[in-house]
Amino acid sequence: MDDYEETRPLLVNDEQTDEDRAQQNSYLDKVKNGKLYLATFAAVLGPLSFGFVLGYSSPAIPELRIIQDPRLQLSKDEASWFGSVVTIGAALGGLLGGWIVEKIGRKLSLMFCALPFICGFTIIIAAQNHWMLYVGRVLTGLASGVTSLVVPLYISETAHERVRGTMGSCVQLMVVIGIMGAYIAGLFLDWRWLAIASSIPPTLMLVFMCFMPETPRFLLSQGKRREAEEALRFFRGPDAPAEWECAKIEEAYKNEEQSFSLADLKDPGVFKPLGIGIMMMLLQQLTGINAIMFYAETIFEQAHFKSSDVATVIVAATQVVFTAIAAAIMDRAGRKILLILSGVTMCVSEAVFGVYFMLTVNHNNSSLTSVLTDTQSSLAEQPPTDLAWLAVGSMGLFIAGFALGWGPTPWLVMSEIFPTRVRGLGSALCVLTNWTCAFIVTKTFQNLMDAITSAGTFWMFSALCALNVIFTAIFVPETKGKTLEEIQARFKGAYQR
């Protein structure tokens, strides 16, 4: 009898699905997306700023290694900290973001995170010693952590299911555009002027977000129905009956627990998405992506590629192109198939890159450390030009594979799978996991190259990409074409069955 009563509500919901879907499609046919796109653009100026932070170290570190001012000149270890300390700030920003996003809302959180972006770059611009450089990087990292949590939430809570995949993928698209922008600007600007250029996107975000509304779901969670309907009219246009969508969201919210307690960790609607979200963030960083992007120029120097700065711009452009492709097809291909394709591509490309290093790099000179300290002897053993292009090709294939799936999709899925009452906490734990792992990978990357050689390091990352594929196939749900409420109900329903 108990089993029957547990199953019965699911059967009723299943019978209502076709009628609800027809109503939803009729509603979505009336939606105008113009202002939704405008709000998304304003929000993703945050990830653009975040991209400039990630890309800044690659052109700046070579300059700071040879600068004449001894107060600013970075040693090998100091350069490593300059590249990786941003991830410490980002991990702290993830925790801070999880708290403020529930206290002051999504919109104000986005406006707030513009301030440490601007302050951090200002400190770097005015830097007179190493500590000012580090503080500036930590502050921009803090802002990046808040941004990486708040922007996906803002977009997922404002976009409807027909465009949510594309809009959510724009987060990663703007990150990689920012990285490419930093690389290109680094070809022409010194490190101080590059910091000035990097402070422009967060300033624009602060201004534009003043004119955007709060998300309807957050407003309803605060009991502000009238403001929620006004926000929906802004995002959906004048022809769509905003009251209908508002009532649907409100109904789902009323059927949910209003506050989180530790006992909720027994709820499959909480622990299953939390486990999936954390593992996706962990596995994303274990591809080695941030280590590779932080030290892109140095990797190409070690590969004996003469124009290493130009090569990194080409790699960044590849990432932009394939992230844009992922954004365009996300709502048609689905999340899961792109993750699997992405994992297989990265696995193969990093294995090839490892073979390249095994064939061409002298084992006594196989670390990034030796490249930084003994570049002349390293470049004395030039491999054939076609093998240098093999290095660029395998790196480009890796970046393309990452951009198609494991770049944008974990952030998108994170913003979709959590119920309202744990959305801030769950997202904060995911961001903390992502950036803590990013710090560990970037800080130990040079040590790994010393300990197990360049080839061994890339083969290790290749094996971890294979693990990504297995995890995706078994555990990651498909979320395309579903409302946030349907996704959350599915976790509970799968458990009850």
Coordinates of C-alpha atoms in Angstrom, one line a residue:
M1 CA 0.0 0.0 0.0
D2 CA 2.8 2.4 0.9
D3 CA 4.6 1.6 -2.4
Y4 CA 1.4 2.3 -4.3
E5 CA 0.8 5.6 -2.6
E6 CA 4.4 6.7 -3.3
T7 CA 4.1 5.7 -7.0
R8 CA 0.6 7.2 -7.7
P9 CA 1.5 10.9 -7.8
L10 CA 4.2 10.1 -10.4
L11 CA 1.6 8.4 -12.6
V12 CA -0.7 11.4 -12.3
N13 CA 2.1 13.7 -13.2
D14 CA 2.9 11.5 -16.2
E15 CA -0.7 11.7 -17.4
Q16 CA -0.6 15.5 -17.2
T17 CA 2.6 15.8 -19.0
D18 CA 1.2 16.0 -22.5
E19 CA -1.4 18.6 -21.6
D20 CA 1.1 20.7 -19.7
R21 CA 3.6 20.5 -22.5
A22 CA 1.0 21.7 -25.0
Q23 CA 0.2 24.7 -22.8
Q24 CA 3.9 25.4 -22.4
N25 CA 4.5 25.3 -26.1
S26 CA 1.5 27.6 -26.7
Y27 CA 2.9 30.0 -24.2
L28 CA 6.5 29.9 -25.6
D29 CA 5.2 30.6 -29.1
K30 CA 4.1 34.0 -27.9
V31 CA 7.4 34.9 -26.2
K32 CA 9.7 37.6 -27.6
N33 CA 13.3 37.1 -26.7
G34 CA 14.9 40.5 -27.5
K35 CA 15.1 41.8 -23.9
L36 CA 16.1 38.4 -22.6
Y37 CA 19.1 38.6 -25.0
L38 CA 19.9 42.1 -23.8
A39 CA 19.8 41.0 -20.1
T40 CA 22.0 38.0 -20.9
F41 CA 24.5 40.2 -22.7
A42 CA 24.7 42.5 -19.6
A43 CA 25.2 39.5 -17.4
V44 CA 27.9 37.8 -19.5
L45 CA 30.1 40.8 -19.3
G46 CA 31.0 39.2 -16.0
P47 CA 32.4 36.1 -17.6
L48 CA 34.1 38.3 -20.2
S49 CA 35.9 40.0 -17.3
F50 CA 36.6 36.6 -15.8
G51 CA 38.2 35.5 -19.1
F52 CA 40.5 38.6 -19.0
V53 CA 41.6 37.5 -15.5
L54 CA 42.4 34.0 -16.7
G55 CA 44.2 35.1 -19.8
Y56 CA 46.1 38.0 -18.2
S57 CA 48.9 35.9 -16.7
S58 CA 50.0 34.3 -20.0
P59 CA 51.3 37.5 -21.6
A60 CA 52.1 39.2 -18.3
I61 CA 54.4 36.6 -16.7
P62 CA 57.1 36.7 -19.4
E63 CA 57.3 40.5 -19.1
L64 CA 57.4 40.4 -15.3
R65 CA 60.1 37.7 -15.4
I66 CA 62.5 40.1 -17.2
I67 CA 61.4 43.5 -16.0
Q68 CA 64.3 45.7 -14.8
D69 CA 62.6 46.8 -11.6
P70 CA 63.8 44.3 -8.9
R71 CA 60.7 45.2 -6.8
L72 CA 58.4 43.7 -9.5
Q73 CA 60.6 41.1 -11.2
L74 CA 59.2 37.6 -10.6
S75 CA 61.3 34.5 -9.9
K76 CA 60.2 31.1 -11.2
D77 CA 58.2 30.3 -8.0
E78 CA 56.8 33.8 -7.8
A79 CA 55.6 33.6 -11.4
S80 CA 53.9 30.3 -10.5
W81 CA 52.1 32.0 -7.6
F82 CA 51.1 34.9 -9.8
G83 CA 49.5 32.5 -12.2
S84 CA 47.7 30.3 -9.7
V85 CA 46.8 32.6 -6.7
V86 CA 43.8 33.9 -8.7
T87 CA 42.2 30.5 -8.1
I88 CA 42.4 30.9 -4.3
G89 CA 40.4 34.1 -4.6
A90 CA 38.0 32.4 -6.9
A91 CA 37.4 29.6 -4.4
L92 CA 36.7 32.2 -1.7
G93 CA 34.5 34.0 -4.2
G94 CA 32.4 30.9 -4.7
L95 CA 31.7 30.6 -1.0
L96 CA 30.9 34.3 -0.8
G97 CA 28.7 34.2 -3.9
G98 CA 26.7 31.3 -2.5
W99 CA 25.8 33.5 0.5
I100 CA 25.2 36.9 -1.1
V101 CA 23.2 35.4 -4.0
E102 CA 20.6 34.3 -1.4
K103 CA 20.8 37.5 0.7
I104 CA 20.7 40.3 -1.9
G105 CA 19.6 38.5 -5.0
R106 CA 21.2 37.7 -8.4
K107 CA 21.2 41.2 -9.9
L108 CA 22.8 43.0 -6.9
S109 CA 25.3 40.1 -6.6
L110 CA 26.4 40.7 -10.2
M111 CA 26.8 44.4 -9.6
F112 CA 28.7 43.8 -6.4
C113 CA 31.2 41.5 -8.0
A114 CA 32.2 44.2 -10.5
L115 CA 33.9 46.1 -7.6
P116 CA 36.7 43.6 -6.8
F117 CA 37.3 43.2 -10.5
I118 CA 37.9 47.0 -10.9
C119 CA 39.8 47.3 -7.6
G120 CA 42.0 44.3 -8.3
F121 CA 43.1 45.5 -11.7
T122 CA 43.6 49.0 -10.3
I123 CA 46.0 47.6 -7.7
I124 CA 47.9 45.7 -10.4
I125 CA 48.1 48.9 -12.5
A126 CA 49.6 50.8 -9.5
A127 CA 51.7 47.9 -8.3
Q128 CA 55.1 48.8 -6.7
N129 CA 56.0 45.4 -5.3
H130 CA 55.1 41.7 -5.5
W131 CA 52.5 41.8 -2.8
M132 CA 50.4 44.4 -4.7
L133 CA 50.5 42.1 -7.7
Y134 CA 49.3 39.2 -5.6
V135 CA 46.6 41.2 -3.9
G136 CA 45.3 42.4 -7.2
R137 CA 45.2 38.9 -8.5
V138 CA 43.4 37.6 -5.4
L139 CA 40.8 40.3 -5.7
T140 CA 40.1 39.7 -9.4
G141 CA 40.0 36.0 -8.5
L142 CA 37.4 36.7 -5.8
A143 CA 35.3 38.5 -8.4
S144 CA 35.7 35.6 -10.8
G145 CA 34.5 33.2 -8.2
V146 CA 31.3 35.2 -7.5
T147 CA 30.8 35.7 -11.2
S148 CA 31.1 32.0 -12.1
L149 CA 28.4 31.2 -9.6
V150 CA 25.9 34.1 -10.1
V151 CA 25.9 34.5 -13.9
P152 CA 24.8 30.9 -14.6
L153 CA 22.0 31.2 -12.0
Y154 CA 20.8 34.6 -13.4
I155 CA 20.6 33.2 -16.9
S156 CA 19.0 29.9 -16.0
E157 CA 16.3 31.7 -13.9
T158 CA 15.5 34.2 -16.6
A159 CA 15.8 32.0 -19.8
H160 CA 13.1 29.6 -20.9
E161 CA 13.8 26.0 -21.9
R162 CA 13.9 26.7 -25.6
V163 CA 17.0 28.9 -25.4
R164 CA 18.4 28.1 -21.9
G165 CA 21.1 25.9 -23.3
T166 CA 22.3 28.5 -25.8
M167 CA 22.1 31.4 -23.3
G168 CA 23.8 29.3 -20.6
S169 CA 26.6 28.3 -22.9
C170 CA 27.3 32.0 -23.6
V171 CA 28.9 32.1 -20.1
Q172 CA 31.8 29.9 -21.3
L173 CA 31.8 31.6 -24.7
M174 CA 32.4 35.0 -23.1
V175 CA 35.1 33.5 -20.8
V176 CA 37.1 32.2 -23.8
I177 CA 36.5 35.5 -25.7
G178 CA 38.0 37.2 -22.7
I179 CA 41.0 34.9 -22.7
M180 CA 41.6 35.5 -26.4
G181 CA 41.2 39.2 -25.9
A182 CA 43.9 39.2 -23.2
Y183 CA 46.2 37.2 -25.5
I184 CA 45.7 39.5 -28.4
A185 CA 46.0 42.7 -26.3
G186 CA 49.1 41.2 -24.8
L187 CA 50.8 41.2 -28.2
F188 CA 50.5 45.0 -28.3
L189 CA 50.2 46.2 -24.7
D190 CA 52.6 46.0 -21.8
W191 CA 51.3 44.4 -18.5
R192 CA 50.1 47.7 -17.0
W193 CA 48.1 48.8 -20.1
L194 CA 46.7 45.2 -20.4
A195 CA 45.4 45.6 -16.8
I196 CA 43.7 48.9 -17.8
A197 CA 42.1 47.2 -20.8
S198 CA 41.0 44.3 -18.6
S199 CA 39.1 46.7 -16.2
I200 CA 36.7 47.9 -19.0
P201 CA 34.3 44.9 -19.2
P202 CA 33.4 44.9 -15.4
T203 CA 32.9 48.6 -15.5
L204 CA 30.4 48.1 -18.4
M205 CA 28.7 45.3 -16.5
L206 CA 28.2 47.5 -13.5
V207 CA 26.5 50.1 -15.6
F208 CA 24.3 47.8 -17.8
M209 CA 23.0 45.7 -14.9
C210 CA 21.5 48.8 -13.3
F211 CA 18.9 48.7 -16.0
M212 CA 18.1 44.9 -15.8
P213 CA 15.5 43.3 -13.5
E214 CA 16.0 40.7 -10.8
T215 CA 15.1 37.1 -11.7
P216 CA 11.4 36.1 -11.3
R217 CA 12.2 33.0 -9.3
F218 CA 14.2 34.9 -6.7
L219 CA 11.5 37.6 -6.5
L220 CA 8.8 34.8 -5.9
S221 CA 11.0 33.2 -3.2
Q222 CA 10.9 36.6 -1.4
G223 CA 7.1 36.8 -1.8
K224 CA 7.2 39.6 -4.4
R225 CA 4.7 38.3 -6.9
R226 CA 4.0 41.7 -8.5
E227 CA 7.7 42.4 -9.2
A228 CA 8.1 38.9 -10.5
E229 CA 5.3 39.4 -13.0
E230 CA 6.9 42.6 -14.1
A231 CA 10.2 40.9 -14.5
L232 CA 8.6 38.1 -16.6
R233 CA 6.9 40.7 -18.9
F234 CA 10.4 42.3 -19.4
F235 CA 12.0 38.9 -20.3
R236 CA 9.1 37.4 -22.3
G237 CA 7.7 40.4 -24.1
P238 CA 4.2 42.0 -24.1
D239 CA 2.4 39.2 -25.9
A240 CA 3.1 36.3 -23.5
P241 CA 0.8 35.9 -20.5
A242 CA 3.4 36.3 -17.8
E243 CA 0.8 35.5 -15.1
W244 CA 0.6 31.9 -16.3
E245 CA 4.3 31.3 -16.0
C246 CA 4.5 33.1 -12.7
A247 CA 1.7 30.8 -11.3
K248 CA 3.5 27.7 -12.5
I249 CA 6.8 28.8 -10.8
E250 CA 4.9 29.8 -7.7
E251 CA 3.1 26.4 -7.6
A252 CA 6.4 24.5 -7.8
Y253 CA 7.9 26.7 -5.2
K254 CA 5.1 26.2 -2.7
N255 CA 5.4 22.4 -3.1
E256 CA 9.0 22.6 -2.1
E257 CA 10.6 22.9 1.4
Q258 CA 11.3 26.6 2.0
S259 CA 14.5 26.2 4.0
F260 CA 17.5 23.9 3.9
S261 CA 18.5 21.6 6.8
L262 CA 21.1 18.8 7.0
A263 CA 18.2 16.3 6.9
D264 CA 17.6 17.4 3.3
L265 CA 20.8 15.6 2.3
K266 CA 18.8 12.4 2.5
D267 CA 16.5 13.8 -0.2
P268 CA 17.4 12.5 -3.7
G269 CA 16.3 15.9 -5.1
V270 CA 19.3 17.3 -3.2
F271 CA 22.0 14.7 -2.8
K272 CA 21.9 13.4 -6.4
P273 CA 22.3 16.8 -8.1
L274 CA 24.9 17.9 -5.5
G275 CA 27.0 14.8 -6.2
I276 CA 26.7 15.2 -10.0
G277 CA 27.5 18.9 -9.8
I278 CA 30.5 18.5 -7.6
M279 CA 31.9 15.6 -9.7
M280 CA 31.4 17.5 -13.0
M281 CA 33.4 20.5 -11.6
L282 CA 36.1 18.2 -10.3
L283 CA 36.5 16.3 -13.6
Q284 CA 36.4 19.6 -15.6
Q285 CA 39.5 20.8 -13.9
L286 CA 41.2 17.4 -14.0
T287 CA 41.3 17.7 -17.8
G288 CA 44.2 20.2 -17.1
I289 CA 42.5 23.0 -18.9
N290 CA 43.4 25.9 -16.6
A291 CA 47.0 24.8 -16.2
I292 CA 47.3 24.6 -20.0
M293 CA 45.7 28.1 -20.5
F294 CA 47.7 29.7 -17.7
Y295 CA 51.0 28.5 -19.1
A296 CA 50.1 28.3 -22.8
E297 CA 53.0 30.4 -24.0
T298 CA 55.5 28.5 -21.9
I299 CA 54.2 25.1 -23.1
F300 CA 54.7 26.2 -26.7
E301 CA 58.2 27.4 -25.9
Q302 CA 59.0 24.0 -24.5
A303 CA 57.5 22.5 -27.7
H304 CA 60.2 24.6 -29.5
F305 CA 57.4 26.5 -31.4
K306 CA 59.1 29.8 -32.4
S307 CA 56.1 32.1 -32.3
S308 CA 54.6 30.9 -29.0
D309 CA 52.6 34.1 -28.3
V310 CA 51.0 33.9 -31.7
A311 CA 50.3 30.1 -31.2
T312 CA 48.4 30.8 -28.0
V313 CA 46.2 33.4 -29.8
I314 CA 45.4 30.7 -32.4
V315 CA 44.5 28.3 -29.7
A316 CA 42.3 30.8 -27.9
A317 CA 40.6 31.6 -31.2
T318 CA 39.9 27.9 -31.7
Q319 CA 38.3 27.8 -28.3
V320 CA 36.1 30.7 -29.1
V321 CA 34.9 29.2 -32.4
F322 CA 34.1 25.8 -30.9
T323 CA 32.4 27.2 -27.8
A324 CA 30.2 29.3 -30.2
I325 CA 29.4 26.1 -32.0
A326 CA 28.5 24.4 -28.7
A327 CA 26.3 27.3 -27.8
A328 CA 24.5 27.1 -31.1
I329 CA 23.8 23.4 -30.9
M330 CA 23.4 22.9 -27.2
D331 CA 19.6 22.9 -27.2
R332 CA 19.4 20.6 -30.2
A333 CA 22.2 18.1 -29.6
G334 CA 21.7 17.9 -25.9
R335 CA 24.2 18.2 -23.0
K336 CA 25.1 14.5 -22.6
I337 CA 26.2 13.7 -26.2
L338 CA 28.4 16.9 -26.3
L339 CA 30.0 15.9 -23.0
I340 CA 30.9 12.4 -24.3
L341 CA 32.2 13.7 -27.6
S342 CA 34.2 16.3 -25.8
G343 CA 35.8 13.8 -23.4
V344 CA 36.8 11.4 -26.2
T345 CA 38.4 14.2 -28.2
M346 CA 40.4 15.5 -25.2
C347 CA 41.5 12.0 -24.3
V348 CA 42.9 11.4 -27.8
S349 CA 44.5 14.9 -28.2
E350 CA 46.3 14.9 -24.9
A351 CA 47.6 11.4 -25.6
V352 CA 49.0 12.6 -28.9
F353 CA 50.5 15.7 -27.2
G354 CA 52.3 13.3 -24.7
V355 CA 53.7 11.3 -27.6
Y356 CA 55.0 14.6 -29.2
F357 CA 56.9 15.4 -26.0
M358 CA 58.2 11.9 -25.7
L359 CA 59.6 12.1 -29.3
T360 CA 61.0 15.6 -29.2
V361 CA 62.0 16.8 -25.8
N362 CA 65.2 15.8 -24.1
H363 CA 64.4 14.2 -20.7
N364 CA 67.0 16.3 -19.0
N365 CA 65.3 19.4 -20.2
S366 CA 61.7 18.4 -20.1
S367 CA 60.1 20.7 -17.6
L368 CA 58.6 24.1 -17.7
T369 CA 61.1 25.1 -15.1
S370 CA 64.0 24.4 -17.3
V371 CA 62.4 26.3 -20.2
L372 CA 62.1 29.4 -18.0
T373 CA 65.7 29.1 -16.7
D374 CA 67.5 27.7 -19.8
T375 CA 65.6 28.7 -22.9
Q376 CA 68.7 28.9 -25.1
S377 CA 69.8 25.4 -24.6
S378 CA 66.2 24.2 -25.0
L379 CA 65.8 25.9 -28.3
A380 CA 69.1 24.5 -29.6
E381 CA 67.5 21.1 -30.2
Q382 CA 64.8 22.2 -32.8
P383 CA 62.5 19.3 -33.9
P384 CA 61.3 19.2 -37.5
T385 CA 58.8 21.9 -38.3
D386 CA 56.0 19.3 -39.0
L387 CA 56.3 18.0 -35.4
A388 CA 56.1 21.6 -34.1
W389 CA 52.8 21.8 -35.9
L390 CA 51.8 18.5 -34.4
A391 CA 52.1 20.2 -31.0
V392 CA 49.9 23.1 -32.1
G393 CA 47.4 20.7 -33.8
S394 CA 47.0 18.5 -30.7
M395 CA 46.6 21.5 -28.5
G396 CA 44.1 22.9 -30.8
L397 CA 42.2 19.6 -30.9
F398 CA 42.2 19.5 -27.1
I399 CA 40.8 23.1 -26.9
A400 CA 38.2 22.3 -29.5
G401 CA 37.1 19.2 -27.6
F402 CA 37.0 21.0 -24.3
A403 CA 35.0 23.9 -25.8
L404 CA 32.4 21.6 -27.3
G405 CA 31.4 20.0 -24.0
W406 CA 33.4 20.1 -20.8
G407 CA 33.9 23.9 -21.1
P408 CA 30.3 25.2 -21.1
T409 CA 28.2 22.3 -20.0
P410 CA 29.2 21.8 -16.3
W411 CA 28.3 25.4 -15.6
L412 CA 25.1 25.1 -17.5
V413 CA 24.1 21.8 -15.7
M414 CA 25.0 23.3 -12.3
S415 CA 22.6 26.1 -12.9
E416 CA 19.8 23.7 -13.9
I417 CA 19.7 20.9 -11.5
F418 CA 19.4 22.3 -8.0
P419 CA 16.1 23.0 -6.2
T420 CA 15.5 26.6 -5.2
R421 CA 16.2 26.1 -1.5
V422 CA 19.7 24.8 -2.1
R423 CA 20.6 26.6 -5.3
G424 CA 22.9 29.1 -3.6
L425 CA 24.6 26.5 -1.4
G426 CA 24.8 23.8 -4.1
S427 CA 26.3 26.2 -6.6
A428 CA 28.7 27.5 -4.0
L429 CA 30.0 24.0 -3.3
C430 CA 30.4 23.4 -7.0
V431 CA 32.3 26.6 -7.5
L432 CA 34.5 25.9 -4.5
T433 CA 35.3 22.5 -5.8
N434 CA 36.1 23.8 -9.3
W435 CA 38.4 26.6 -8.1
T436 CA 40.1 24.6 -5.4
C437 CA 40.9 21.9 -7.9
A438 CA 42.0 24.6 -10.4
F439 CA 44.5 25.9 -7.8
I440 CA 45.9 22.5 -7.1
V441 CA 46.3 21.7 -10.8
T442 CA 47.9 25.0 -11.8
K443 CA 50.2 25.2 -8.7
T444 CA 51.4 21.6 -9.2
F445 CA 51.6 21.7 -13.0
Q446 CA 55.3 22.6 -13.2
N447 CA 56.1 20.1 -10.4
L448 CA 54.3 17.4 -12.4
M449 CA 56.3 18.3 -15.5
D450 CA 59.5 17.9 -13.4
A451 CA 58.4 14.7 -11.7
I452 CA 56.9 12.6 -14.4
T453 CA 58.1 14.5 -17.5
S454 CA 55.9 16.5 -20.0
A455 CA 54.8 13.3 -21.7
G456 CA 53.7 11.7 -18.5
T457 CA 51.8 14.7 -17.4
F458 CA 49.7 14.8 -20.6
W459 CA 49.1 11.1 -20.5
M460 CA 47.8 11.4 -17.0
F461 CA 45.4 14.1 -18.1
S462 CA 44.4 11.9 -21.0
A463 CA 43.5 9.1 -18.6
L464 CA 41.4 11.5 -16.5
C465 CA 39.5 12.6 -19.7
A466 CA 38.6 8.9 -20.3
L467 CA 37.2 8.9 -16.7
N468 CA 35.0 11.9 -17.7
V469 CA 33.4 9.9 -20.5
I470 CA 32.6 7.0 -18.2
F471 CA 31.1 9.3 -15.5
T472 CA 29.0 11.2 -18.1
A473 CA 27.6 8.0 -19.6
I474 CA 26.5 6.6 -16.3
F475 CA 25.5 9.5 -14.1
V476 CA 24.8 12.8 -16.0
P477 CA 21.1 13.4 -16.8
E478 CA 19.9 15.0 -20.1
T479 CA 18.3 18.4 -19.3
K480 CA 17.6 19.8 -22.7
G481 CA 14.0 20.9 -23.4
K482 CA 12.9 20.7 -19.7
T483 CA 11.9 23.4 -17.3
L484 CA 13.9 23.8 -14.1
E485 CA 11.0 22.4 -12.2
E486 CA 10.8 19.3 -14.4
I487 CA 14.5 18.7 -14.0
Q488 CA 14.3 18.8 -10.2
A489 CA 11.2 16.6 -10.2
R490 CA 13.0 14.0 -12.3
F491 CA 15.7 13.5 -9.6
K492 CA 13.0 12.8 -7.0
G493 CA 10.9 10.7 -9.3
A494 CA 13.9 8.5 -10.3
Y495 CA 14.5 7.8 -6.7
Q496 CA 10.9 7.0 -5.8
R497 CA 10.6 4.5 -8.6

